[in-house]
């Protein structure tokens, strides 16, 4: 009995899969570094209250259809809620080949950040284009519970 038909199915499956996934290399350390520098820039702009520049960092296709005015208002409300960023420490990081066409990778970073009005966990997702440019795809902010922190 020949195994030729199953071999053809496997090869055909691999060929079709390669059409959907890019073979571009992902330079994990380099692309994580780009994303980390982008977080630093995000915090600088936040502290300068430059909401327009933060908006310009964003992937406009990933804003969930919100208007520019609505997004700027949300950025301003975030600033008014937390105040200026004082200190930020990288907690978790992951670099993946990008599921988004036109980007090399996607970098997910989690920061523990001390703001003027409390401690928060920040979740960033950056789409990296051509291993050079970061575009903010997602940003979430969650208050940290102070119960587990030791007194200073």
mmCIF file with all atom_site columns, C-alpha atoms in Angstrom:
data_model
loop_
_atom_site.group_PDB
_atom_site.id
_atom_site.type_symbol
_atom_site.label_atom_id
_atom_site.label_alt_id
_atom_site.label_comp_id
_atom_site.label_asym_id
_atom_site.label_entity_id
_atom_site.label_seq_id
_atom_site.pdbx_PDB_ins_code
_atom_site.Cartn_x
_atom_site.Cartn_y
_atom_site.Cartn_z
_atom_site.occupancy
_atom_site.B_iso_or_equiv
_atom_site.pdbx_formal_charge
_atom_site.auth_seq_id
_atom_site.auth_comp_id
_atom_site.auth_asym_id
_atom_site.auth_atom_id
_atom_site.pdbx_PDB_model_num
ATOM 1   C CA . UNK A 1 1   ? 0.000   0.000  0.000  1.00 0.00 ? 1   UNK A CA 1
ATOM 2   C CA . UNK A 1 2   ? 1.379   3.396  -0.980 1.00 0.00 ? 2   UNK A CA 1
ATOM 3   C CA . UNK A 1 3   ? 1.672   6.351  1.425  1.00 0.00 ? 3   UNK A CA 1
ATOM 4   C CA . UNK A 1 4   ? 1.818   8.834  -1.435 1.00 0.00 ? 4   UNK A CA 1
ATOM 5   C CA . UNK A 1 5   ? -1.669  10.401 -0.942 1.00 0.00 ? 5   UNK A CA 1
ATOM 6   C CA . UNK A 1 6   ? -1.017  11.251 2.717  1.00 0.00 ? 6   UNK A CA 1
ATOM 7   C CA . UNK A 1 7   ? 2.399   12.693 1.838  1.00 0.00 ? 7   UNK A CA 1
ATOM 8   C CA . UNK A 1 8   ? 0.816   14.955 -0.762 1.00 0.00 ? 8   UNK A CA 1
ATOM 9   C CA . UNK A 1 9   ? -1.741  16.161 1.793  1.00 0.00 ? 9   UNK A CA 1
ATOM 10  C CA . UNK A 1 10  ? 1.006   17.037 4.289  1.00 0.00 ? 10  UNK A CA 1
ATOM 11  C CA . UNK A 1 11  ? 3.099   18.876 1.681  1.00 0.00 ? 11  UNK A CA 1
ATOM 12  C CA . UNK A 1 12  ? 0.020   20.679 0.369  1.00 0.00 ? 12  UNK A CA 1
ATOM 13  C CA . UNK A 1 13  ? -0.953  21.643 3.928  1.00 0.00 ? 13  UNK A CA 1
ATOM 14  C CA . UNK A 1 14  ? 2.512   23.038 4.594  1.00 0.00 ? 14  UNK A CA 1
ATOM 15  C CA . UNK A 1 15  ? 2.471   24.934 1.310  1.00 0.00 ? 15  UNK A CA 1
ATOM 16  C CA . UNK A 1 16  ? -0.872  26.523 2.101  1.00 0.00 ? 16  UNK A CA 1
ATOM 17  C CA . UNK A 1 17  ? 0.244   27.399 5.630  1.00 0.00 ? 17  UNK A CA 1
ATOM 18  C CA . UNK A 1 18  ? 3.313   29.191 4.295  1.00 0.00 ? 18  UNK A CA 1
ATOM 19  C CA . UNK A 1 19  ? 1.034   31.448 2.249  1.00 0.00 ? 19  UNK A CA 1
ATOM 20  C CA . UNK A 1 20  ? -0.576  32.738 5.429  1.00 0.00 ? 20  UNK A CA 1
ATOM 21  C CA . UNK A 1 21  ? 2.536   33.195 7.568  1.00 0.00 ? 21  UNK A CA 1
ATOM 22  C CA . UNK A 1 22  ? 5.449   35.444 6.795  1.00 0.00 ? 22  UNK A CA 1
ATOM 23  C CA . UNK A 1 23  ? 8.946   34.025 6.624  1.00 0.00 ? 23  UNK A CA 1
ATOM 24  C CA . UNK A 1 24  ? 10.457  37.364 7.665  1.00 0.00 ? 24  UNK A CA 1
ATOM 25  C CA . UNK A 1 25  ? 12.926  37.034 10.528 1.00 0.00 ? 25  UNK A CA 1
ATOM 26  C CA . UNK A 1 26  ? 12.001  38.367 13.950 1.00 0.00 ? 26  UNK A CA 1
ATOM 27  C CA . UNK A 1 27  ? 14.889  39.847 15.934 1.00 0.00 ? 27  UNK A CA 1
ATOM 28  C CA . UNK A 1 28  ? 13.391  39.372 19.396 1.00 0.00 ? 28  UNK A CA 1
ATOM 29  C CA . UNK A 1 29  ? 15.886  41.379 21.492 1.00 0.00 ? 29  UNK A CA 1
ATOM 30  C CA . UNK A 1 30  ? 16.023  44.223 18.979 1.00 0.00 ? 30  UNK A CA 1
ATOM 31  C CA . UNK A 1 31  ? 12.252  44.427 18.631 1.00 0.00 ? 31  UNK A CA 1
ATOM 32  C CA . UNK A 1 32  ? 11.699  44.230 22.379 1.00 0.00 ? 32  UNK A CA 1
ATOM 33  C CA . UNK A 1 33  ? 14.200  47.088 22.751 1.00 0.00 ? 33  UNK A CA 1
ATOM 34  C CA . UNK A 1 34  ? 12.238  49.154 20.227 1.00 0.00 ? 34  UNK A CA 1
ATOM 35  C CA . UNK A 1 35  ? 9.046   48.539 22.205 1.00 0.00 ? 35  UNK A CA 1
ATOM 36  C CA . UNK A 1 36  ? 10.711  49.392 25.542 1.00 0.00 ? 36  UNK A CA 1
ATOM 37  C CA . UNK A 1 37  ? 12.024  52.681 24.127 1.00 0.00 ? 37  UNK A CA 1
ATOM 38  C CA . UNK A 1 38  ? 8.516   53.384 22.856 1.00 0.00 ? 38  UNK A CA 1
ATOM 39  C CA . UNK A 1 39  ? 7.142   52.898 26.388 1.00 0.00 ? 39  UNK A CA 1
ATOM 40  C CA . UNK A 1 40  ? 9.705   55.424 27.676 1.00 0.00 ? 40  UNK A CA 1
ATOM 41  C CA . UNK A 1 41  ? 8.597   57.848 24.961 1.00 0.00 ? 41  UNK A CA 1
ATOM 42  C CA . UNK A 1 42  ? 4.940   57.186 25.842 1.00 0.00 ? 42  UNK A CA 1
ATOM 43  C CA . UNK A 1 43  ? 5.663   58.080 29.498 1.00 0.00 ? 43  UNK A CA 1
ATOM 44  C CA . UNK A 1 44  ? 7.538   61.255 28.464 1.00 0.00 ? 44  UNK A CA 1
ATOM 45  C CA . UNK A 1 45  ? 4.609   62.373 26.331 1.00 0.00 ? 45  UNK A CA 1
ATOM 46  C CA . UNK A 1 46  ? 2.164   61.451 29.101 1.00 0.00 ? 46  UNK A CA 1
ATOM 47  C CA . UNK A 1 47  ? 4.081   63.560 31.635 1.00 0.00 ? 47  UNK A CA 1
ATOM 48  C CA . UNK A 1 48  ? 4.212   66.466 29.164 1.00 0.00 ? 48  UNK A CA 1
ATOM 49  C CA . UNK A 1 49  ? 0.451   66.142 28.654 1.00 0.00 ? 49  UNK A CA 1
ATOM 50  C CA . UNK A 1 50  ? 1.123   65.821 24.914 1.00 0.00 ? 50  UNK A CA 1
ATOM 51  C CA . UNK A 1 51  ? -2.013  63.811 24.197 1.00 0.00 ? 51  UNK A CA 1
ATOM 52  C CA . UNK A 1 52  ? -1.840  64.502 20.465 1.00 0.00 ? 52  UNK A CA 1
ATOM 53  C CA . UNK A 1 53  ? 1.633   62.917 20.247 1.00 0.00 ? 53  UNK A CA 1
ATOM 54  C CA . UNK A 1 54  ? 0.384   59.862 22.178 1.00 0.00 ? 54  UNK A CA 1
ATOM 55  C CA . UNK A 1 55  ? -2.493  59.604 19.722 1.00 0.00 ? 55  UNK A CA 1
ATOM 56  C CA . UNK A 1 56  ? 0.038   59.716 16.866 1.00 0.00 ? 56  UNK A CA 1
ATOM 57  C CA . UNK A 1 57  ? 1.836   56.664 18.343 1.00 0.00 ? 57  UNK A CA 1
ATOM 58  C CA . UNK A 1 58  ? -1.339  54.612 18.022 1.00 0.00 ? 58  UNK A CA 1
ATOM 59  C CA . UNK A 1 59  ? -2.336  52.169 15.320 1.00 0.00 ? 59  UNK A CA 1
ATOM 60  C CA . UNK A 1 60  ? -5.480  53.910 14.044 1.00 0.00 ? 60  UNK A CA 1
ATOM 61  C CA . UNK A 1 61  ? -6.861  50.631 12.706 1.00 0.00 ? 61  UNK A CA 1
ATOM 62  C CA . UNK A 1 62  ? -6.720  49.155 16.232 1.00 0.00 ? 62  UNK A CA 1
ATOM 63  C CA . UNK A 1 63  ? -8.635  51.914 18.059 1.00 0.00 ? 63  UNK A CA 1
ATOM 64  C CA . UNK A 1 64  ? -11.913 50.018 17.842 1.00 0.00 ? 64  UNK A CA 1
ATOM 65  C CA . UNK A 1 65  ? -13.504 52.581 15.552 1.00 0.00 ? 65  UNK A CA 1
ATOM 66  C CA . UNK A 1 66  ? -13.348 55.389 18.103 1.00 0.00 ? 66  UNK A CA 1
ATOM 67  C CA . UNK A 1 67  ? -13.126 58.909 16.787 1.00 0.00 ? 67  UNK A CA 1
ATOM 68  C CA . UNK A 1 68  ? -9.985  61.004 17.154 1.00 0.00 ? 68  UNK A CA 1
ATOM 69  C CA . UNK A 1 69  ? -11.777 63.365 19.561 1.00 0.00 ? 69  UNK A CA 1
ATOM 70  C CA . UNK A 1 70  ? -13.052 60.462 21.664 1.00 0.00 ? 70  UNK A CA 1
ATOM 71  C CA . UNK A 1 71  ? -9.612  58.834 21.832 1.00 0.00 ? 71  UNK A CA 1
ATOM 72  C CA . UNK A 1 72  ? -7.934  62.128 22.809 1.00 0.00 ? 72  UNK A CA 1
ATOM 73  C CA . UNK A 1 73  ? -10.551 62.617 25.539 1.00 0.00 ? 73  UNK A CA 1
ATOM 74  C CA . UNK A 1 74  ? -9.812  59.114 26.884 1.00 0.00 ? 74  UNK A CA 1
ATOM 75  C CA . UNK A 1 75  ? -6.068  59.823 26.932 1.00 0.00 ? 75  UNK A CA 1
ATOM 76  C CA . UNK A 1 76  ? -6.695  63.073 28.840 1.00 0.00 ? 76  UNK A CA 1
ATOM 77  C CA . UNK A 1 77  ? -9.005  61.317 31.312 1.00 0.00 ? 77  UNK A CA 1
ATOM 78  C CA . UNK A 1 78  ? -6.310  58.706 31.948 1.00 0.00 ? 78  UNK A CA 1
ATOM 79  C CA . UNK A 1 79  ? -3.821  61.457 32.764 1.00 0.00 ? 79  UNK A CA 1
ATOM 80  C CA . UNK A 1 80  ? -6.289  63.170 35.104 1.00 0.00 ? 80  UNK A CA 1
ATOM 81  C CA . UNK A 1 81  ? -6.939  59.859 36.858 1.00 0.00 ? 81  UNK A CA 1
ATOM 82  C CA . UNK A 1 82  ? -3.336  58.778 37.458 1.00 0.00 ? 82  UNK A CA 1
ATOM 83  C CA . UNK A 1 83  ? -1.234  61.957 37.205 1.00 0.00 ? 83  UNK A CA 1
ATOM 84  C CA . UNK A 1 84  ? 2.380   61.921 36.069 1.00 0.00 ? 84  UNK A CA 1
ATOM 85  C CA . UNK A 1 85  ? 4.417   58.726 35.832 1.00 0.00 ? 85  UNK A CA 1
ATOM 86  C CA . UNK A 1 86  ? 7.145   58.665 38.475 1.00 0.00 ? 86  UNK A CA 1
ATOM 87  C CA . UNK A 1 87  ? 8.759   55.243 38.159 1.00 0.00 ? 87  UNK A CA 1
ATOM 88  C CA . UNK A 1 88  ? 8.132   52.262 35.936 1.00 0.00 ? 88  UNK A CA 1
ATOM 89  C CA . UNK A 1 89  ? 9.534   48.737 35.991 1.00 0.00 ? 89  UNK A CA 1
ATOM 90  C CA . UNK A 1 90  ? 9.183   46.103 33.295 1.00 0.00 ? 90  UNK A CA 1
ATOM 91  C CA . UNK A 1 91  ? 7.488   43.014 34.693 1.00 0.00 ? 91  UNK A CA 1
ATOM 92  C CA . UNK A 1 92  ? 6.654   40.736 31.765 1.00 0.00 ? 92  UNK A CA 1
ATOM 93  C CA . UNK A 1 93  ? 7.535   40.697 28.082 1.00 0.00 ? 93  UNK A CA 1
ATOM 94  C CA . UNK A 1 94  ? 6.711   38.563 25.066 1.00 0.00 ? 94  UNK A CA 1
ATOM 95  C CA . UNK A 1 95  ? 7.721   38.925 21.434 1.00 0.00 ? 95  UNK A CA 1
ATOM 96  C CA . UNK A 1 96  ? 5.772   37.129 18.713 1.00 0.00 ? 96  UNK A CA 1
ATOM 97  C CA . UNK A 1 97  ? 5.809   37.003 14.956 1.00 0.00 ? 97  UNK A CA 1
ATOM 98  C CA . UNK A 1 98  ? 3.130   39.531 14.047 1.00 0.00 ? 98  UNK A CA 1
ATOM 99  C CA . UNK A 1 99  ? -0.364  38.303 13.256 1.00 0.00 ? 99  UNK A CA 1
ATOM 100 C CA . UNK A 1 100 ? -0.995  41.702 11.631 1.00 0.00 ? 100 UNK A CA 1
ATOM 101 C CA . UNK A 1 101 ? -0.039  42.084 7.948  1.00 0.00 ? 101 UNK A CA 1
ATOM 102 C CA . UNK A 1 102 ? 2.658   44.692 7.334  1.00 0.00 ? 102 UNK A CA 1
ATOM 103 C CA . UNK A 1 103 ? 4.368   44.255 10.715 1.00 0.00 ? 103 UNK A CA 1
ATOM 104 C CA . UNK A 1 104 ? 7.414   42.150 11.614 1.00 0.00 ? 104 UNK A CA 1
ATOM 105 C CA . UNK A 1 105 ? 6.460   41.329 15.191 1.00 0.00 ? 105 UNK A CA 1
ATOM 106 C CA . UNK A 1 106 ? 4.160   42.112 18.064 1.00 0.00 ? 106 UNK A CA 1
ATOM 107 C CA . UNK A 1 107 ? 5.638   42.911 21.470 1.00 0.00 ? 107 UNK A CA 1
ATOM 108 C CA . UNK A 1 108 ? 3.579   42.659 24.658 1.00 0.00 ? 108 UNK A CA 1
ATOM 109 C CA . UNK A 1 109 ? 4.976   44.431 27.721 1.00 0.00 ? 109 UNK A CA 1
ATOM 110 C CA . UNK A 1 110 ? 3.622   44.677 31.269 1.00 0.00 ? 110 UNK A CA 1
ATOM 111 C CA . UNK A 1 111 ? 4.917   47.448 33.526 1.00 0.00 ? 111 UNK A CA 1
ATOM 112 C CA . UNK A 1 112 ? 4.403   48.168 37.213 1.00 0.00 ? 112 UNK A CA 1
ATOM 113 C CA . UNK A 1 113 ? 4.211   51.948 37.272 1.00 0.00 ? 113 UNK A CA 1
ATOM 114 C CA . UNK A 1 114 ? 4.076   54.403 40.116 1.00 0.00 ? 114 UNK A CA 1
ATOM 115 C CA . UNK A 1 115 ? 2.019   57.450 39.177 1.00 0.00 ? 115 UNK A CA 1
ATOM 116 C CA . UNK A 1 116 ? 1.308   60.546 41.254 1.00 0.00 ? 116 UNK A CA 1
ATOM 117 C CA . UNK A 1 117 ? -2.062  59.103 42.275 1.00 0.00 ? 117 UNK A CA 1
ATOM 118 C CA . UNK A 1 118 ? -1.160  55.481 42.918 1.00 0.00 ? 118 UNK A CA 1
ATOM 119 C CA . UNK A 1 119 ? 0.400   52.337 41.560 1.00 0.00 ? 119 UNK A CA 1
ATOM 120 C CA . UNK A 1 120 ? -0.933  50.832 38.359 1.00 0.00 ? 120 UNK A CA 1
ATOM 121 C CA . UNK A 1 121 ? -0.149  47.967 36.026 1.00 0.00 ? 121 UNK A CA 1
ATOM 122 C CA . UNK A 1 122 ? 0.221   49.022 32.400 1.00 0.00 ? 122 UNK A CA 1
ATOM 123 C CA . UNK A 1 123 ? -0.290  46.593 29.522 1.00 0.00 ? 123 UNK A CA 1
ATOM 124 C CA . UNK A 1 124 ? 1.213   47.618 26.174 1.00 0.00 ? 124 UNK A CA 1
ATOM 125 C CA . UNK A 1 125 ? 0.982   45.839 22.816 1.00 0.00 ? 125 UNK A CA 1
ATOM 126 C CA . UNK A 1 126 ? 3.250   47.286 20.130 1.00 0.00 ? 126 UNK A CA 1
ATOM 127 C CA . UNK A 1 127 ? 3.235   46.272 16.475 1.00 0.00 ? 127 UNK A CA 1
ATOM 128 C CA . UNK A 1 128 ? 6.784   46.518 15.135 1.00 0.00 ? 128 UNK A CA 1
ATOM 129 C CA . UNK A 1 129 ? 7.228   47.464 11.490 1.00 0.00 ? 129 UNK A CA 1
ATOM 130 C CA . UNK A 1 130 ? 10.375  46.380 9.626  1.00 0.00 ? 130 UNK A CA 1
ATOM 131 C CA . UNK A 1 131 ? 12.241  45.920 12.933 1.00 0.00 ? 131 UNK A CA 1
ATOM 132 C CA . UNK A 1 132 ? 12.456  49.735 13.203 1.00 0.00 ? 132 UNK A CA 1
ATOM 133 C CA . UNK A 1 133 ? 9.180   51.407 14.135 1.00 0.00 ? 133 UNK A CA 1
ATOM 134 C CA . UNK A 1 134 ? 6.703   50.702 16.958 1.00 0.00 ? 134 UNK A CA 1
ATOM 135 C CA . UNK A 1 135 ? 2.989   51.423 16.646 1.00 0.00 ? 135 UNK A CA 1
ATOM 136 C CA . UNK A 1 136 ? 0.803   51.190 19.757 1.00 0.00 ? 136 UNK A CA 1
ATOM 137 C CA . UNK A 1 137 ? -1.897  48.588 19.132 1.00 0.00 ? 137 UNK A CA 1
ATOM 138 C CA . UNK A 1 138 ? -3.285  48.269 22.688 1.00 0.00 ? 138 UNK A CA 1
ATOM 139 C CA . UNK A 1 139 ? -2.935  49.984 26.046 1.00 0.00 ? 139 UNK A CA 1
ATOM 140 C CA . UNK A 1 140 ? -4.660  49.021 29.281 1.00 0.00 ? 140 UNK A CA 1
ATOM 141 C CA . UNK A 1 141 ? -4.239  50.388 32.770 1.00 0.00 ? 141 UNK A CA 1
ATOM 142 C CA . UNK A 1 142 ? -5.276  48.486 35.910 1.00 0.00 ? 142 UNK A CA 1
ATOM 143 C CA . UNK A 1 143 ? -4.940  49.737 39.508 1.00 0.00 ? 143 UNK A CA 1
ATOM 144 C CA . UNK A 1 144 ? -2.631  47.642 41.668 1.00 0.00 ? 144 UNK A CA 1
ATOM 145 C CA . UNK A 1 145 ? -3.851  46.329 44.975 1.00 0.00 ? 145 UNK A CA 1
ATOM 146 C CA . UNK A 1 146 ? -1.867  47.964 47.779 1.00 0.00 ? 146 UNK A CA 1
ATOM 147 C CA . UNK A 1 147 ? -2.647  45.086 50.175 1.00 0.00 ? 147 UNK A CA 1
ATOM 148 C CA . UNK A 1 148 ? 0.327   42.996 49.102 1.00 0.00 ? 148 UNK A CA 1
ATOM 149 C CA . UNK A 1 149 ? 2.808   45.870 49.262 1.00 0.00 ? 149 UNK A CA 1
ATOM 150 C CA . UNK A 1 150 ? 4.986   46.262 52.297 1.00 0.00 ? 150 UNK A CA 1
ATOM 151 C CA . UNK A 1 151 ? 4.968   49.615 54.102 1.00 0.00 ? 151 UNK A CA 1
ATOM 152 C CA . UNK A 1 152 ? 7.754   52.000 53.123 1.00 0.00 ? 152 UNK A CA 1
#
